[in-house]
Coordinates of C-alpha atoms and ligand atoms in Angstrom, one line a residue:
M1 CA 0.0 0.0 0.0
A2 CA 3.1 2.2 0.2
D3 CA 2.3 3.7 -3.2
V4 CA -1.3 4.7 -2.5
K5 CA -1.9 6.8 0.6
L6 CA -5.2 8.2 1.9
P7 CA -5.3 12.0 1.2
E8 CA -4.5 13.7 4.5
D9 CA -7.6 15.8 4.8
A10 CA -10.0 13.2 3.4
L11 CA -13.0 11.9 5.3
F12 CA -14.8 8.6 4.9
L13 CA -18.5 8.1 5.7
G14 CA -20.3 5.0 6.8
F15 CA -24.0 4.6 7.4
D16 CA -26.0 1.8 9.1
S17 CA -29.6 1.6 8.0
S18 CA -30.8 -0.8 10.7
T19 CA -34.1 -1.8 12.2
Q20 CA -34.6 1.0 14.6
S21 CA -32.4 3.8 13.3
L22 CA -30.1 5.2 10.6
K23 CA -26.6 5.8 12.0
A24 CA -23.5 7.4 10.6
T25 CA -19.8 7.3 11.5
V26 CA -17.2 9.6 9.9
L27 CA -13.5 8.7 9.9
D28 CA -10.5 10.9 9.1
S29 CA -7.6 9.6 7.1
N30 CA -5.9 8.2 10.2
L31 CA -9.1 6.1 10.6
N32 CA -10.1 7.9 13.8
I33 CA -13.7 8.6 14.4
V34 CA -14.4 12.3 14.0
A35 CA -18.2 12.4 14.1
T36 CA -21.3 10.2 14.6
Q37 CA -24.9 10.9 14.1
L38 CA -28.2 9.0 14.6
V39 CA -31.8 9.3 13.2
H40 CA -34.2 7.3 15.3
F41 CA -37.2 6.1 13.3
D42 CA -39.8 6.0 16.0
S43 CA -39.0 9.4 17.6
D44 CA -37.5 11.4 14.7
L45 CA -40.1 10.2 12.2
P46 CA -43.2 9.8 14.4
H47 CA -45.6 10.3 11.4
Y48 CA -44.9 6.8 10.2
G49 CA -46.2 5.4 13.4
T50 CA -43.6 2.6 13.7
K51 CA -42.8 0.8 16.9
D52 CA -39.1 -0.1 17.1
G53 CA -38.9 0.9 13.4
V54 CA -41.4 -1.7 12.2
Y55 CA -45.1 -2.6 11.7
R56 CA -46.3 -5.9 13.1
D57 CA -49.3 -6.8 11.0
P58 CA -51.9 -8.3 13.3
S59 CA -53.9 -9.6 10.3
V60 CA -51.2 -11.9 8.9
N61 CA -49.3 -14.2 11.2
G62 CA -45.6 -13.3 11.3
R63 CA -45.8 -10.4 8.8
I64 CA -43.3 -7.7 9.9
V65 CA -42.6 -4.8 7.5
S66 CA -41.2 -1.2 7.5
P67 CA -42.4 1.7 5.3
T68 CA -39.8 2.0 2.5
V69 CA -40.1 5.8 2.2
M70 CA -39.3 6.1 5.9
W71 CA -35.7 4.9 5.2
V72 CA -35.5 7.6 2.4
E73 CA -36.7 10.3 4.7
A74 CA -34.2 9.2 7.3
L75 CA -31.5 9.8 4.8
D76 CA -32.9 13.3 4.2
I77 CA -32.7 14.1 7.9
M78 CA -29.3 12.5 8.4
L79 CA -27.7 14.5 5.6
A80 CA -29.3 17.7 6.8
R81 CA -27.9 17.1 10.3
L82 CA -24.5 16.2 9.0
S83 CA -24.3 19.2 6.7
K84 CA -25.2 21.4 9.7
S85 CA -22.5 19.7 11.9
S86 CA -18.8 20.4 11.9
V87 CA -18.3 17.7 9.2
D88 CA -17.3 19.2 5.8
L89 CA -19.2 16.9 3.4
G90 CA -17.0 18.2 0.6
K91 CA -14.1 16.4 2.1
I92 CA -15.7 13.0 2.0
A93 CA -13.7 10.8 -0.4
A94 CA -15.9 7.8 -0.2
V95 CA -19.1 6.6 1.4
S96 CA -20.5 3.2 2.1
G97 CA -23.1 1.7 4.3
S98 CA -24.7 -1.3 6.1
G99 CA -28.3 -2.4 5.7
Q100 CA -30.3 -4.6 7.9
Q101 CA -29.9 -8.0 6.1
H102 CA -32.6 -9.7 3.9
G103 CA -35.1 -6.8 3.8
S104 CA -36.2 -6.0 0.3
V105 CA -37.4 -3.0 -1.8
Y106 CA -39.6 -3.2 -4.9
W107 CA -39.0 -0.5 -7.5
K108 CA -42.1 0.2 -9.6
N109 CA -41.7 0.0 -13.4
G110 CA -40.3 3.4 -14.6
S111 CA -38.6 4.3 -11.3
S112 CA -35.1 4.4 -12.7
A113 CA -36.1 7.6 -14.4
I114 CA -36.9 9.1 -10.9
L115 CA -33.5 8.0 -9.6
S116 CA -31.6 9.6 -12.5
S117 CA -33.3 12.9 -12.5
L118 CA -33.5 14.1 -8.9
D119 CA -34.3 17.7 -8.2
P120 CA -31.9 19.2 -5.7
A121 CA -34.5 21.8 -4.6
K122 CA -36.7 19.0 -3.2
R123 CA -36.3 16.5 -0.4
L124 CA -35.7 12.9 -1.5
V125 CA -38.8 11.6 0.3
D126 CA -41.1 13.9 -1.8
Q127 CA -39.6 12.5 -5.0
F128 CA -39.8 8.8 -4.1
V129 CA -43.3 8.5 -2.6
N130 CA -44.6 6.8 -5.8
A131 CA -41.5 4.9 -6.7
F132 CA -42.3 1.5 -5.1
S133 CA -44.6 -1.2 -6.2
V134 CA -44.7 -2.6 -2.6
K135 CA -44.9 0.2 -0.1
E136 CA -44.0 -1.8 3.0
S137 CA -40.7 -3.6 2.7
P138 CA -40.6 -7.1 4.3
I139 CA -37.7 -7.1 6.8
W140 CA -35.6 -9.7 8.6
M141 CA -38.1 -10.0 11.5
D142 CA -40.8 -11.3 9.1
C143 CA -41.7 -15.0 9.3
S144 CA -44.8 -15.2 7.2
T145 CA -43.2 -17.3 4.4
T146 CA -42.9 -20.9 5.8
T147 CA -44.8 -22.3 2.9
E148 CA -42.6 -20.6 0.3
C149 CA -39.5 -21.8 2.2
R150 CA -40.6 -25.4 1.9
E151 CA -41.6 -25.0 -1.8
I152 CA -38.1 -23.6 -2.7
E153 CA -36.3 -26.3 -0.7
E154 CA -38.3 -29.0 -2.4
A155 CA -37.8 -27.6 -5.8
V156 CA -34.0 -27.6 -5.5
G157 CA -33.8 -31.1 -4.0
G158 CA -34.1 -30.4 -0.3
A159 CA -33.0 -28.1 2.6
L160 CA -29.4 -29.4 2.7
E161 CA -29.1 -29.0 -1.1
L162 CA -30.3 -25.4 -0.9
S163 CA -27.8 -24.8 1.9
Q164 CA -25.0 -26.3 -0.1
I165 CA -25.8 -24.0 -3.1
T166 CA -26.6 -20.8 -1.3
G167 CA -25.0 -21.1 2.2
S168 CA -28.3 -21.4 4.1
R169 CA -31.4 -23.6 4.1
A170 CA -34.5 -21.5 3.3
H171 CA -35.4 -19.1 6.1
E172 CA -38.6 -17.1 6.3
R173 CA -36.8 -13.8 6.5
Y174 CA -34.5 -14.5 3.5
T175 CA -35.3 -12.5 0.4
G176 CA -36.0 -15.4 -2.0
P177 CA -39.0 -16.7 0.0
Q178 CA -40.2 -13.1 0.5
I179 CA -40.1 -12.5 -3.3
R180 CA -41.8 -15.8 -4.0
K181 CA -44.6 -14.8 -1.6
I182 CA -45.2 -11.5 -3.5
H183 CA -45.1 -13.3 -6.9
K184 CA -47.7 -15.8 -5.7
S185 CA -50.0 -13.5 -3.7
Q186 CA -49.7 -10.3 -5.8
P187 CA -48.7 -11.3 -9.4
A188 CA -49.6 -7.9 -10.8
V189 CA -47.4 -6.2 -8.3
Y190 CA -44.5 -8.5 -9.1
E191 CA -45.0 -7.8 -12.8
N192 CA -45.1 -4.0 -12.1
T193 CA -41.6 -4.3 -10.4
E194 CA -38.6 -3.4 -12.5
R195 CA -35.9 -3.9 -9.8
I196 CA -35.7 -5.6 -6.5
S197 CA -33.0 -4.2 -4.1
L198 CA -31.8 -5.3 -0.7
V199 CA -31.9 -2.5 2.0
S200 CA -28.1 -2.2 1.4
S201 CA -28.3 -1.9 -2.4
F202 CA -31.4 0.3 -2.1
M203 CA -29.6 2.9 -0.1
A204 CA -26.6 2.8 -2.4
S205 CA -29.0 3.3 -5.4
L206 CA -30.3 6.5 -3.8
L207 CA -26.7 7.8 -3.4
V208 CA -25.6 7.0 -7.0
G209 CA -28.9 8.0 -8.6
A210 CA -29.1 4.6 -10.5
Y211 CA -29.7 1.0 -9.6
A212 CA -26.7 -0.3 -7.6
C213 CA -25.7 -3.9 -7.8
I214 CA -26.4 -6.2 -4.9
D215 CA -23.0 -7.0 -3.2
E216 CA -21.9 -10.7 -3.1
T217 CA -21.9 -10.7 0.7
D218 CA -25.4 -9.4 1.4
G219 CA -26.5 -11.3 -1.7
A220 CA -25.8 -14.5 0.2
G221 CA -28.7 -13.7 2.5
M222 CA -31.3 -14.2 -0.2
N223 CA -31.3 -18.0 -0.8
L224 CA -30.7 -17.0 -4.4
M225 CA -26.9 -16.8 -4.9
D226 CA -24.5 -19.7 -5.6
I227 CA -22.1 -19.1 -2.7
E228 CA -19.1 -20.7 -4.3
R229 CA -19.4 -19.1 -7.8
R230 CA -20.8 -15.9 -6.4
E231 CA -23.3 -15.7 -9.2
W232 CA -27.1 -16.1 -9.2
S233 CA -28.0 -19.8 -8.9
E234 CA -30.2 -20.8 -11.8
A235 CA -31.9 -23.5 -9.8
A236 CA -32.7 -21.2 -6.9
L237 CA -34.0 -18.4 -9.3
K238 CA -36.2 -21.0 -11.0
A239 CA -37.6 -22.3 -7.7
T240 CA -38.4 -18.7 -6.6
A241 CA -40.1 -16.7 -9.3
P242 CA -40.2 -16.2 -13.1
G243 CA -38.1 -13.5 -14.8
L244 CA -36.3 -12.9 -11.5
Q245 CA -32.7 -12.4 -12.7
N246 CA -33.6 -9.3 -14.7
K247 CA -35.3 -7.8 -11.7
L248 CA -32.2 -8.5 -9.5
G249 CA -29.6 -7.0 -11.8
K250 CA -25.9 -7.9 -11.4
L251 CA -23.8 -8.9 -8.3
A252 CA -20.6 -7.0 -7.4
P253 CA -17.9 -7.7 -4.8
A254 CA -18.3 -5.6 -1.6
Y255 CA -15.1 -3.7 -2.2
A256 CA -16.3 -2.5 -5.7
V257 CA -17.4 1.1 -6.4
A258 CA -21.1 1.4 -7.1
G259 CA -20.7 4.7 -8.7
Q260 CA -19.9 8.4 -8.1
I261 CA -22.2 10.3 -5.8
A262 CA -25.3 11.6 -7.8
P263 CA -25.3 15.4 -8.7
Y264 CA -28.3 15.8 -6.3
F265 CA -26.0 15.4 -3.3
V266 CA -23.3 17.6 -4.8
Q267 CA -25.8 20.4 -5.3
R268 CA -27.9 20.1 -2.2
F269 CA -25.4 19.0 0.4
K270 CA -22.1 20.1 -1.2
F271 CA -20.5 16.7 -1.5
N272 CA -17.5 16.6 -3.8
K273 CA -18.5 15.4 -7.2
N274 CA -15.6 12.8 -7.1
C275 CA -16.9 11.2 -3.9
L276 CA -17.1 7.5 -4.5
V277 CA -20.0 5.3 -3.3
V278 CA -18.6 1.9 -2.4
Q279 CA -21.0 -1.0 -2.5
W280 CA -23.1 -1.2 0.7
S281 CA -23.4 -4.6 2.4
G282 CA -25.2 -6.2 5.3
D283 CA -24.9 -4.9 8.9
N284 CA -23.4 -8.2 10.2
P285 CA -20.8 -8.5 7.5
N286 CA -19.8 -4.8 7.9
S287 CA -19.6 -5.4 11.7
L288 CA -17.1 -8.1 10.9
A289 CA -15.0 -5.5 9.1
G290 CA -15.6 -2.9 11.8
L291 CA -14.4 -5.3 14.5
S292 CA -11.4 -6.3 12.4
I293 CA -12.1 -10.0 12.9
S294 CA -9.3 -11.7 11.0
K295 CA -8.4 -14.7 13.1
P296 CA -10.5 -17.9 13.0
G297 CA -10.4 -18.2 16.8
D298 CA -12.0 -14.8 17.4
L299 CA -15.8 -14.6 17.7
A300 CA -18.0 -11.6 17.6
V301 CA -21.3 -11.4 19.5
S302 CA -23.6 -8.6 18.4
L303 CA -26.3 -7.6 20.9
G304 CA -28.5 -5.3 18.8
T305 CA -32.1 -5.6 17.9
S306 CA -31.1 -9.1 16.8
D307 CA -28.4 -11.1 18.6
T308 CA -25.8 -12.6 16.3
V309 CA -22.7 -14.7 16.7
F310 CA -20.1 -14.6 13.9
G311 CA -16.6 -15.4 13.0
I312 CA -14.5 -16.2 9.9
S313 CA -13.7 -19.5 8.2
S314 CA -11.8 -20.4 5.1
N315 CA -13.7 -23.5 4.2
P316 CA -17.0 -23.7 6.0
K317 CA -19.4 -26.6 5.4
P318 CA -23.0 -25.5 4.7
Q319 CA -25.4 -27.2 7.2
L320 CA -29.0 -27.0 8.1
E321 CA -28.2 -24.6 10.9
G322 CA -26.4 -21.3 10.7
H323 CA -25.4 -19.1 7.7
I324 CA -22.4 -18.7 5.4
F325 CA -21.6 -15.4 3.6
P326 CA -18.6 -14.3 1.6
N327 CA -16.3 -12.2 3.8
P328 CA -16.8 -8.6 2.7
V329 CA -13.1 -7.7 3.1
D330 CA -11.4 -10.9 2.0
K331 CA -11.8 -12.1 -1.6
E332 CA -11.6 -15.8 -0.8
G333 CA -12.8 -16.1 2.8
Y334 CA -16.2 -16.6 4.4
M335 CA -18.0 -15.5 7.5
V336 CA -20.2 -17.9 9.5
M337 CA -23.1 -16.7 11.6
L338 CA -25.9 -17.6 14.0
V339 CA -28.9 -15.3 14.3
Y340 CA -31.5 -14.8 17.1
K341 CA -34.5 -12.7 16.6
N342 CA -35.2 -12.2 20.3
G343 CA -32.3 -9.9 21.3
S344 CA -32.6 -6.4 22.7
L345 CA -36.3 -6.0 22.3
T346 CA -37.0 -9.1 24.4
R347 CA -34.4 -8.0 27.0
E348 CA -36.3 -4.7 27.2
D349 CA -39.6 -6.5 27.5
V350 CA -38.3 -8.6 30.5
R351 CA -36.7 -5.5 32.0
N352 CA -40.0 -3.7 31.8
R353 CA -42.0 -6.6 33.3
Y354 CA -39.6 -7.6 36.1
A355 CA -36.9 -4.9 36.6
E356 CA -38.8 -1.6 37.0
K357 CA -38.1 -0.7 33.4
S358 CA -34.5 0.2 34.4
W359 CA -31.2 -1.3 33.2
E360 CA -29.9 -0.4 36.7
T361 CA -32.3 -2.6 38.4
F362 CA -31.8 -5.3 35.7
N363 CA -28.1 -5.2 36.4
K364 CA -28.6 -5.3 40.2
Y365 CA -30.8 -8.4 39.8
L366 CA -28.1 -10.0 37.6
Q367 CA -25.4 -9.3 40.2
Q368 CA -27.4 -10.5 43.2
T369 CA -28.3 -13.9 41.6
P370 CA -25.7 -16.7 41.6
P371 CA -24.1 -18.1 38.3
L372 CA -26.1 -21.1 37.1
N373 CA -29.2 -19.6 38.6
G374 CA -29.8 -22.5 40.9
G375 CA -30.7 -24.6 37.9
K376 CA -33.4 -22.2 36.6
I377 CA -33.5 -22.2 32.8
G378 CA -35.7 -19.9 30.7
F379 CA -36.7 -19.6 27.0
Y380 CA -38.0 -16.1 26.2
Y381 CA -39.6 -15.6 22.8
K382 CA -41.4 -12.3 22.6
D383 CA -41.3 -12.7 18.8
H384 CA -41.2 -16.0 16.8
E385 CA -37.6 -17.2 17.2
I386 CA -35.2 -18.1 14.4
L387 CA -32.8 -20.3 16.4
P388 CA -34.5 -22.6 17.3
P389 CA -37.6 -22.0 15.1
L390 CA -40.2 -21.6 17.9
P391 CA -43.3 -19.5 18.2
V392 CA -43.9 -16.7 20.7
G393 CA -44.0 -17.9 24.3
F394 CA -42.0 -18.0 27.5
H395 CA -40.9 -21.5 28.9
R396 CA -39.3 -22.0 32.3
Y397 CA -37.7 -25.1 33.9
V398 CA -36.0 -25.8 37.2
I399 CA -33.3 -28.5 37.2
E400 CA -33.5 -29.9 40.7
N401 CA -30.4 -31.3 42.5
F402 CA -28.2 -29.6 39.9
T403 CA -24.6 -29.5 41.2
G404 CA -23.1 -28.5 37.9
K405 CA -21.2 -31.8 37.6
T406 CA -23.5 -34.2 35.9
L407 CA -27.1 -34.5 34.7
E408 CA -27.6 -37.9 36.3
S409 CA -30.2 -37.9 39.0
V410 CA -31.4 -34.3 38.2
K411 CA -35.1 -33.8 38.0
E412 CA -36.6 -31.2 35.6
S413 CA -39.9 -29.5 36.2
E414 CA -41.8 -26.8 34.3
V415 CA -42.7 -23.7 36.3
H416 CA -45.0 -20.8 35.6
E417 CA -42.7 -17.9 36.7
F418 CA -39.5 -17.2 38.7
D419 CA -38.9 -14.5 41.2
P420 CA -37.9 -11.2 39.3
P421 CA -34.1 -11.5 39.8
S422 CA -34.1 -15.1 38.6
E423 CA -36.1 -14.1 35.6
V424 CA -33.4 -11.6 34.6
R425 CA -30.6 -14.2 35.1
A426 CA -32.5 -16.9 33.3
L427 CA -33.0 -14.6 30.3
I428 CA -29.4 -13.5 30.0
E429 CA -27.9 -17.0 30.8
G430 CA -30.4 -18.6 28.5
Q431 CA -29.3 -16.6 25.5
F432 CA -25.6 -17.2 26.1
L433 CA -26.1 -20.9 26.9
S434 CA -27.9 -21.2 23.6
M435 CA -25.2 -19.3 21.7
R436 CA -22.5 -21.6 23.2
G437 CA -24.5 -24.8 22.4
H438 CA -25.3 -23.8 18.8
A439 CA -21.8 -22.4 18.1
E440 CA -20.3 -25.7 19.2
R441 CA -22.8 -27.6 17.0
F442 CA -22.1 -25.3 14.0
G443 CA -18.3 -25.9 14.4
M444 CA -17.4 -22.4 15.6
P445 CA -14.5 -22.4 17.9
T446 CA -15.4 -22.8 21.6
P447 CA -13.9 -21.6 23.8
P448 CA -12.9 -18.8 21.4
N449 CA -9.6 -17.0 21.7
R450 CA -11.7 -14.0 22.7
I451 CA -15.1 -12.5 22.0
I452 CA -15.6 -9.0 20.7
A453 CA -19.0 -7.7 21.8
T454 CA -20.9 -5.1 19.9
G455 CA -24.4 -3.7 19.4
G456 CA -26.5 -1.6 21.8
A457 CA -26.4 -4.0 24.8
S458 CA -22.6 -4.4 24.6
A459 CA -22.5 -1.1 26.6
N460 CA -23.7 -3.2 29.5
T461 CA -20.7 -4.8 31.2
T462 CA -22.9 -6.7 33.7
I463 CA -24.4 -8.6 30.8
L464 CA -20.9 -9.1 29.3
G465 CA -19.8 -10.6 32.6
S466 CA -22.2 -13.4 32.1
L467 CA -21.0 -13.9 28.5
A468 CA -17.4 -14.3 29.9
S469 CA -18.5 -16.8 32.5
I470 CA -20.4 -19.0 30.0
F471 CA -17.9 -18.9 27.1
G472 CA -14.8 -18.9 29.4
C473 CA -12.9 -16.3 27.4
D474 CA -12.0 -12.6 27.6
I475 CA -14.6 -10.2 26.3
Y476 CA -13.5 -7.1 24.3
T477 CA -15.5 -4.2 23.2
V478 CA -14.8 -1.5 20.7
Q479 CA -14.9 2.3 21.3
R480 CA -18.5 2.6 20.0
P481 CA -21.1 -0.2 20.0
D482 CA -22.3 0.6 16.4
S483 CA -19.7 -1.4 14.6
A484 CA -21.9 -1.7 11.5
S485 CA -21.6 2.0 10.7
L486 CA -17.9 2.0 11.7
G487 CA -17.3 -1.1 9.5
A488 CA -19.1 0.7 6.7
A489 CA -16.8 3.7 7.0
L490 CA -13.8 1.4 7.0
R491 CA -15.1 -0.4 4.0
A492 CA -15.6 3.0 2.3
T493 CA -11.9 3.6 2.9
H494 CA -11.0 0.1 1.7
G495 CA -13.1 0.4 -1.4
W496 CA -11.5 3.8 -2.2
L497 CA -8.0 2.2 -1.9
C498 CA -9.0 -0.8 -4.1
H499 CA -10.3 1.7 -6.7
K500 CA -7.2 3.8 -6.7
K501 CA -5.0 0.7 -6.8
G502 CA -7.1 -0.7 -9.7
G503 CA -8.0 -4.0 -7.9
F504 CA -8.4 -5.7 -4.6
V505 CA -5.9 -5.0 -1.8
P506 CA -6.0 -6.8 1.6
I507 CA -7.6 -4.6 4.2
S508 CA -4.7 -5.3 6.5
D509 CA -2.6 -3.0 4.2
M510 CA -4.9 -0.2 5.1
Y511 CA -3.9 -0.4 8.8
M512 CA -0.1 -0.8 8.4
D513 CA 0.9 2.7 9.1
K514 CA -1.9 3.3 11.6
P515 CA -1.1 1.2 14.6
D516 CA -2.8 3.6 17.0
S517 CA -6.0 4.1 15.1
I518 CA -9.1 4.2 17.4
S519 CA -11.1 2.1 15.0
L520 CA -8.9 -0.8 15.7
G521 CA -8.7 -0.2 19.4
C522 CA -10.6 -3.1 21.0
K523 CA -10.3 -2.9 24.8
L524 CA -10.7 -5.6 27.4
A525 CA -14.1 -5.2 29.0
V526 CA -14.4 -8.4 31.1
A527 CA -11.8 -11.0 31.8
A528 CA -12.5 -14.8 31.3
G529 CA -14.6 -16.5 34.0
D530 CA -13.6 -19.1 36.5
P531 CA -12.7 -22.4 34.5
E532 CA -14.6 -24.5 37.0
L533 CA -17.7 -22.5 36.3
V534 CA -17.2 -22.8 32.6
S535 CA -17.3 -26.6 32.8
K536 CA -20.4 -26.4 35.0
Y537 CA -22.0 -24.3 32.3
A538 CA -21.1 -27.0 29.8
V539 CA -23.4 -29.3 31.6
L540 CA -26.2 -26.7 31.6
V541 CA -25.7 -26.1 27.9
K542 CA -26.3 -29.9 27.3
K543 CA -29.5 -29.8 29.4
R544 CA -30.7 -26.7 27.6
M545 CA -30.1 -28.1 24.1
E546 CA -32.0 -31.2 25.2
I547 CA -35.0 -29.2 26.4
E548 CA -34.9 -27.1 23.3
S549 CA -35.1 -30.1 21.0
R550 CA -38.1 -31.3 22.8
L551 CA -39.8 -27.8 22.6
V552 CA -39.1 -27.8 18.8
Q553 CA -40.6 -31.3 18.4
K554 CA -43.7 -30.2 20.4
L555 CA -44.3 -26.8 19.1
G556 CA -42.8 -27.0 15.6
R557 CA -41.7 -24.2 13.2
C558 CA -43.3 -20.7 13.5
Ligands
ADP601 P1 -29.9 -2.0 15.8 O1 -30.0 -3.5 15.6 O2 -31.1 -1.3 15.4 O3 -28.6 -1.4 15.2 P2 -28.5 -1.3 18.3 O4 -27.3 -2.1 18.1 O5 -28.5 0.1 18.1 O6 -29.7 -1.9 17.4 O7 -29.1 -1.7 19.7 C1 -30.2 -1.0 20.3 C2 -30.6 -1.7 21.5 O8 -29.6 -1.6 22.5 C3 -31.9 -1.1 22.2 O9 -33.1 -1.8 21.8 C4 -31.6 -1.4 23.7 O10 -32.4 -2.3 24.3 C5 -30.2 -1.9 23.8 N1 -29.4 -1.2 24.9 C6 -28.9 0.0 24.9 N2 -28.3 0.3 26.1 C7 -28.4 -0.9 26.8 C8 -28.0 -1.3 28.2 N3 -27.3 -0.5 29.0 N4 -28.2 -2.6 28.6 C9 -28.9 -3.4 27.7 N5 -29.3 -3.1 26.5 C10 -29.1 -1.8 26.0
XUL602 C1 -29.1 -11.5 10.0 C2 -30.4 -10.9 10.5 C3 -30.3 -9.8 11.4 C4 -30.4 -8.4 10.6 C5 -30.5 -7.3 11.6 O1 -29.3 -12.7 9.3 O2 -31.4 -11.3 10.1 O3 -29.1 -9.8 12.2 O4 -29.3 -8.3 9.8 O5 -30.4 -6.1 11.1

């Protein structure tokens, strides 16, 4: 990288269009964070009436959507705020972003003309109100497509076959099943759609004023892409909907440039006309970049709206559980991931019911209850869960005579409710026991070298203490918990360098002369727990996985 340097006064901008908010991180050419900004959907855009950024449709089981134009208006507000801040938008050399994964946007026939002729005198939202054939985008929380999942799996030869082709079996939230549902239930709407974007490529399209490609990493979250060849899979396309390839456009690597910023942003917000828009990608893949996960023994645990566990792998084996995506900053490598739908919103729900609506009380309860919770195990699903696929419901068990050494002679009984402090511990331990059990089953390294925690709840070190005890490793955090927008800013920088160099360069080259950069600065938050406790938790993991299998057999998929 010696021959291409980042210009000294250049800035790099990363967005994160997530479930509850649009966030931004600005880096200088030393990769230090110089500004951050947030637009919160519920409170900054109350006229859409979302709760936690979404609509839960009471009339259709499992349908969860967000109004597409709300994401556009959030960009209007974000750019207005940034341009009024101390950030000189004219100095931004490149911009990229993260999108909540799997969510899809349906552009109405003729909308490319709107994109390419934006009027800088008007807000974006006023110009895009009529651009979408589907006004409410299905998002990752939706689980209304079980029928379509089974149809797609059957058409390609089974769930494992689909996983071997695309990196995952069919999942309700994945874009392919969502597209199939629209094609089947609203054929005229499907016909009236000229382009289907992911949230990531949608936001990139706004910035370049033309349809941006879907990047190969986020594209793996659709059940449509051949993960090895990084091309659309003919079998998966055929199983999903007719004429789909034309509506999806091309795929591009995450480090590629989607285009130059559209004249609209130059005129309205004083961006430099040479500012590059680097392909946007999914929030989890960009977090991988933001946390600089580059060793197979490192795991990331993201505690955001969803909870995710991810790491890297050079040769992962597609299975029925877990997901495989191309690594957005390594041309050959992959990332592997587990995803839970019941993350922060379920923690908030239990906090509100049992801990006086306060994180302080919640933490106090966690501190005053013993590790292993006296054998009290809980399963808390405020929303239909993904891992395991279980419907809404809370399930509680007490493992009597539990010494932590063996499961012989223990008796298990179902109970209605625990005392409030035990509820809090059962919720937190339950999630981390499940993560450990499923990570082991998926072949992720346990105990990991270390865990890097991110997402909103990673600010809570009491919660992280429990993570350290259960996984038996040190827990690190980064300077800011929004690693998805930080990762996007780093990927903007990486994409800029690749562009200047005329081809892919390893992201490690970008850090060589910046050993002190804050973005890399993970710090130890909690040291590894007592090894004896770690092995006691191993016994509890076994018990939990056993109960979980029984629950799945009894209650089935959502
Ligand atoms: P997103 O997935 O939308 O990017 P974030 O990563 O921003 O979500 O996380 C937001 C969540 O962080 C909130 O829903 C909130 O419950 C959680 N959170 C924030 N502070 C704390 C805390 N101190 N303890 C536990 N959870 C917290
Ligand atoms: C990943 C997933 C969620 C969303 C959250 O598969 O569904 O983590 O990306 O934004």
